[in-house]
Amino acid sequence: SDLETTGYFGEQTLVSVKAFQAKHNLPITGVVGNLTRGQVNALYFNELCPMQKPGMFSDFTYSRVDKSHGLHSGYTPTDLVNISDKVKTLGISCLKKEAADALYALFEDAKSQGIQLAVSSSFRRQEIQKMLHAFWLDKDLNYNIDKVAQPHHSEHQLGTAVDLTGASIGFNGVDPQFADSIEGKWLQQNAHTYGFVLSYPEGEKNTTGYD
C-alpha cells in the first residue's frame, strides 16, 4: 500500500513479492512459484470474491447501475461463487450463482460449436474499480473518461456482468477486435438466450453513457 501501483511489472513488483514472501514465511526469491502463488491466490480470492454478511444489504441484482445510478458503498452481492474452475478465466473470477449457472451453459454450448471463450473480468468490488478508474484516467483522461465506470457505478459490482474474450484473438482482454471475431459474432446471436445482453453497444453512447 505504500508503493505506487502502476499496473506494470518492475522493480517495485520485485520488492513487493519479496516483502509478501517474508511476511508469509515463504522462501524469499522474488519469484512467484507454486508456494507463493498458492498463498497469493488464497488472499486474492478472499479480496476479489468476498462474502456479504447476512442481512447487510438487500439484493440489488436487477438494479439499474450506470453513471447516474450507483450502489451503496461496500455493497457485495449474495451467493458469489468461484467460476475459475468451471470455465476458462484470465485469473480468479466469481459471479452470483444464478449468473454463473447461465454462463456455464453458454460456455458449454459455445464449445460444442467450436467457439472458445474466456472470462477476462467478472465481479469487481468497489475498491478494485476505484483503482482501475484512477489508473486509466491517469493514462489518458479524454480517451478513457467514457470507457471506465466510477466506483459504485459499475455493473461488475452486481456480480452478474462479465467481460469476455476468445481464442481467435489470443484471449486478449478489452480488445476492439473481439466485436468482429467469430466468438463476438456468436455471442451477438446467442448470448440473449442465456439471459445476457450487451450493455454498451457501439454507437449508443447518448443512451448508455459509454463508448
Short mmCIF file of C-alpha atoms in Angstrom, two decimals:
data_model
loop_
_atom_site.label_atom_id
_atom_site.label_comp_id
_atom_site.label_asym_id
_atom_site.label_seq_id
_atom_site.Cartn_x
_atom_site.Cartn_y
_atom_site.Cartn_z
CA SER A 1 0.00 0.00 0.00
CA ASP A 2 2.97 2.32 0.44
CA LEU A 3 4.20 1.80 -3.11
CA GLU A 4 2.83 3.38 -6.26
CA THR A 5 0.70 0.95 -8.27
CA THR A 6 1.44 1.28 -11.97
CA GLY A 7 -0.10 -1.88 -13.40
CA TYR A 8 3.22 -2.93 -14.90
CA PHE A 9 5.94 -5.32 -13.72
CA GLY A 10 9.09 -3.63 -12.47
CA GLU A 11 11.47 -3.19 -9.54
CA GLN A 12 8.60 -2.24 -7.22
CA THR A 13 6.88 -5.52 -8.10
CA LEU A 14 10.02 -7.46 -7.16
CA VAL A 15 10.24 -5.60 -3.84
CA SER A 16 6.56 -6.29 -3.16
CA VAL A 17 6.87 -10.01 -3.95
CA LYS A 18 9.84 -10.40 -1.61
CA ALA A 19 8.04 -8.49 1.15
CA PHE A 20 5.00 -10.72 0.67
CA GLN A 21 7.14 -13.86 0.87
CA ALA A 22 8.84 -12.64 4.04
CA LYS A 23 5.52 -11.80 5.67
CA HIS A 24 4.14 -15.30 4.98
CA ASN A 25 7.33 -17.21 5.86
CA LEU A 26 7.97 -18.31 2.28
CA PRO A 27 11.35 -18.60 0.53
CA ILE A 28 12.33 -15.03 -0.36
CA THR A 29 13.10 -15.45 -4.06
CA GLY A 30 11.15 -12.63 -5.69
CA VAL A 31 9.69 -15.28 -7.99
CA VAL A 32 6.02 -16.27 -7.79
CA GLY A 33 6.43 -20.05 -7.74
CA ASN A 34 3.87 -22.62 -6.62
CA LEU A 35 4.09 -21.87 -2.89
CA THR A 36 3.87 -18.13 -3.34
CA ARG A 37 1.17 -18.42 -5.98
CA GLY A 38 -0.93 -20.58 -3.67
CA GLN A 39 -0.69 -18.01 -0.88
CA VAL A 40 -1.42 -15.13 -3.25
CA ASN A 41 -4.43 -16.91 -4.72
CA ALA A 42 -5.88 -17.66 -1.29
CA LEU A 43 -5.76 -13.98 -0.34
CA TYR A 44 -6.66 -12.84 -3.84
CA PHE A 45 -9.85 -14.87 -3.88
CA ASN A 46 -10.95 -13.51 -0.50
CA GLU A 47 -10.27 -9.98 -1.69
CA LEU A 48 -11.91 -10.30 -5.11
CA CYS A 49 -14.77 -12.64 -4.19
CA PRO A 50 -15.82 -11.62 -0.68
CA MET A 51 -18.91 -12.94 1.05
CA GLN A 52 -21.64 -10.47 2.01
CA LYS A 53 -22.59 -10.54 5.68
CA PRO A 54 -26.18 -11.83 6.10
CA GLY A 55 -28.75 -9.03 6.22
CA MET A 56 -26.22 -6.32 5.45
CA PHE A 57 -27.76 -5.34 2.10
CA SER A 58 -30.84 -6.09 0.06
CA ASP A 59 -30.39 -7.92 -3.24
CA PHE A 60 -29.68 -5.37 -5.97
CA THR A 61 -29.30 -7.94 -8.78
CA TYR A 62 -31.82 -6.22 -11.03
CA SER A 63 -30.99 -2.65 -10.05
CA ARG A 64 -30.09 -0.05 -12.61
CA VAL A 65 -26.41 0.78 -12.39
CA ASP A 66 -24.98 3.48 -14.65
CA LYS A 67 -23.35 6.92 -14.46
CA SER A 68 -26.38 8.38 -12.65
CA HIS A 69 -27.41 5.38 -10.55
CA GLY A 70 -24.94 3.84 -8.12
CA LEU A 71 -24.77 1.13 -5.48
CA HIS A 72 -24.36 1.57 -1.73
CA SER A 73 -20.79 1.84 -0.51
CA GLY A 74 -19.42 -1.57 0.39
CA TYR A 75 -22.17 -3.47 -1.43
CA THR A 76 -21.33 -7.10 -2.11
CA PRO A 77 -23.86 -9.41 -3.78
CA THR A 78 -25.01 -12.57 -2.08
CA ASP A 79 -24.02 -16.09 -3.12
CA LEU A 80 -20.88 -15.27 -5.10
CA VAL A 81 -19.27 -18.44 -6.46
CA ASN A 82 -15.84 -19.08 -7.92
CA ILE A 83 -16.17 -19.75 -11.66
CA SER A 84 -12.44 -20.13 -12.31
CA ASP A 85 -12.53 -23.91 -12.01
CA LYS A 86 -15.57 -24.31 -14.28
CA VAL A 87 -14.76 -22.11 -17.29
CA LYS A 88 -11.62 -20.58 -18.75
CA THR A 89 -10.79 -17.31 -16.99
CA LEU A 90 -7.88 -14.90 -17.10
CA GLY A 91 -7.41 -15.04 -13.34
CA ILE A 92 -9.69 -15.70 -10.38
CA SER A 93 -13.29 -14.82 -11.23
CA CYS A 94 -16.62 -15.07 -9.47
CA LEU A 95 -20.28 -14.32 -10.16
CA LYS A 96 -23.62 -14.66 -8.44
CA LYS A 97 -24.69 -18.28 -8.68
CA GLU A 98 -27.65 -17.51 -10.97
CA ALA A 99 -25.40 -15.71 -13.45
CA ALA A 100 -22.68 -18.34 -13.09
CA ASP A 101 -25.06 -21.19 -13.95
CA ALA A 102 -26.22 -19.33 -17.05
CA LEU A 103 -22.62 -18.69 -18.05
CA TYR A 104 -21.69 -22.37 -17.69
CA ALA A 105 -24.48 -23.30 -20.10
CA LEU A 106 -23.39 -20.59 -22.54
CA PHE A 107 -19.76 -21.75 -22.48
CA GLU A 108 -20.70 -25.40 -22.88
CA ASP A 109 -22.91 -24.77 -25.91
CA ALA A 110 -20.35 -22.42 -27.44
CA LYS A 111 -17.63 -25.05 -27.05
CA SER A 112 -19.82 -27.67 -28.74
CA GLN A 113 -19.96 -25.35 -31.75
CA GLY A 114 -16.20 -24.75 -31.85
CA ILE A 115 -16.34 -21.38 -30.06
CA GLN A 116 -13.66 -20.96 -27.39
CA LEU A 117 -14.45 -18.21 -24.90
CA ALA A 118 -12.77 -16.94 -21.75
CA VAL A 119 -13.78 -14.56 -18.97
CA SER A 120 -11.45 -11.60 -18.69
CA SER A 121 -13.38 -9.87 -15.88
CA SER A 122 -16.38 -10.67 -13.68
CA PHE A 123 -17.44 -9.44 -10.23
CA ARG A 124 -15.40 -6.42 -9.25
CA ARG A 125 -15.56 -4.85 -5.80
CA GLN A 126 -15.60 -1.07 -5.48
CA GLU A 127 -12.00 -0.81 -4.27
CA ILE A 128 -10.73 -2.52 -7.42
CA GLN A 129 -12.99 -0.36 -9.59
CA LYS A 130 -11.59 2.73 -7.90
CA MET A 131 -8.03 1.64 -8.70
CA LEU A 132 -8.88 0.88 -12.33
CA HIS A 133 -10.77 4.15 -12.77
CA ALA A 134 -7.88 6.21 -11.38
CA PHE A 135 -5.26 4.25 -13.34
CA TRP A 136 -6.90 4.57 -16.77
CA LEU A 137 -7.93 8.21 -16.34
CA ASP A 138 -4.37 9.00 -15.33
CA LYS A 139 -3.14 7.26 -18.51
CA ASP A 140 -5.45 9.27 -20.83
CA LEU A 141 -8.33 11.22 -19.29
CA ASN A 142 -10.07 12.29 -22.50
CA TYR A 143 -9.85 8.85 -24.13
CA ASN A 144 -10.95 6.81 -21.12
CA ILE A 145 -13.48 9.09 -19.40
CA ASP A 146 -16.39 7.33 -21.15
CA LYS A 147 -14.86 3.86 -21.07
CA VAL A 148 -14.30 3.15 -17.36
CA ALA A 149 -17.03 3.43 -14.72
CA GLN A 150 -16.54 5.16 -11.39
CA PRO A 151 -16.65 3.02 -8.23
CA HIS A 152 -20.25 2.19 -7.15
CA HIS A 153 -21.33 2.76 -10.77
CA SER A 154 -20.04 -0.41 -12.45
CA GLU A 155 -22.33 -3.31 -13.41
CA HIS A 156 -19.47 -5.60 -12.43
CA GLN A 157 -20.20 -4.85 -8.76
CA LEU A 158 -23.61 -6.52 -9.19
CA GLY A 159 -21.92 -9.87 -9.75
CA THR A 160 -23.90 -10.52 -12.92
CA ALA A 161 -21.66 -8.90 -15.54
CA VAL A 162 -18.75 -10.46 -17.42
CA ASP A 163 -16.21 -9.24 -19.94
CA LEU A 164 -15.39 -11.96 -22.47
CA THR A 165 -12.65 -12.71 -24.97
CA GLY A 166 -11.89 -15.53 -27.37
CA ALA A 167 -9.27 -17.84 -28.85
CA SER A 168 -9.27 -16.20 -32.28
CA ILE A 169 -7.78 -13.01 -30.80
CA GLY A 170 -5.39 -14.83 -28.48
CA PHE A 171 -7.69 -14.38 -25.45
CA ASN A 172 -6.71 -10.71 -25.27
CA GLY A 173 -8.85 -8.74 -22.84
CA VAL A 174 -10.63 -5.48 -23.73
CA ASP A 175 -9.72 -5.84 -27.41
CA PRO A 176 -11.72 -3.91 -30.05
CA GLN A 177 -11.21 -6.85 -32.42
CA PHE A 178 -13.48 -9.01 -30.28
CA ALA A 179 -16.68 -7.50 -31.72
CA ASP A 180 -15.85 -8.79 -35.21
CA SER A 181 -14.30 -12.09 -34.07
CA ILE A 182 -16.10 -15.41 -34.52
CA GLU A 183 -16.64 -15.52 -30.76
CA GLY A 184 -18.03 -11.98 -30.66
CA LYS A 185 -20.42 -12.66 -33.52
CA TRP A 186 -21.58 -15.91 -31.88
CA LEU A 187 -22.37 -14.00 -28.70
CA GLN A 188 -24.30 -11.35 -30.63
CA GLN A 189 -26.55 -14.09 -32.00
CA ASN A 190 -26.82 -16.32 -28.93
CA ALA A 191 -25.98 -14.60 -25.62
CA HIS A 192 -29.54 -13.36 -25.03
CA THR A 193 -30.86 -16.94 -24.96
CA TYR A 194 -28.84 -17.46 -21.75
CA GLY A 195 -30.03 -14.22 -20.16
CA PHE A 196 -27.08 -12.00 -21.13
CA VAL A 197 -27.26 -8.73 -23.06
CA LEU A 198 -24.64 -6.33 -24.41
CA SER A 199 -24.73 -3.37 -22.04
CA TYR A 200 -22.85 -0.86 -24.16
CA PRO A 201 -23.38 -1.32 -27.92
CA GLU A 202 -21.24 0.74 -30.25
CA GLY A 203 -22.87 3.99 -31.34
CA GLU A 204 -25.26 4.15 -28.35
CA LYS A 205 -23.22 6.47 -26.14
CA ASN A 206 -26.06 9.01 -25.89
CA THR A 207 -28.22 6.31 -24.31
CA THR A 208 -25.71 4.28 -22.28
CA GLY A 209 -23.19 7.00 -21.40
CA TYR A 210 -20.26 4.83 -22.51
CA ASP A 211 -18.36 4.20 -25.73
#
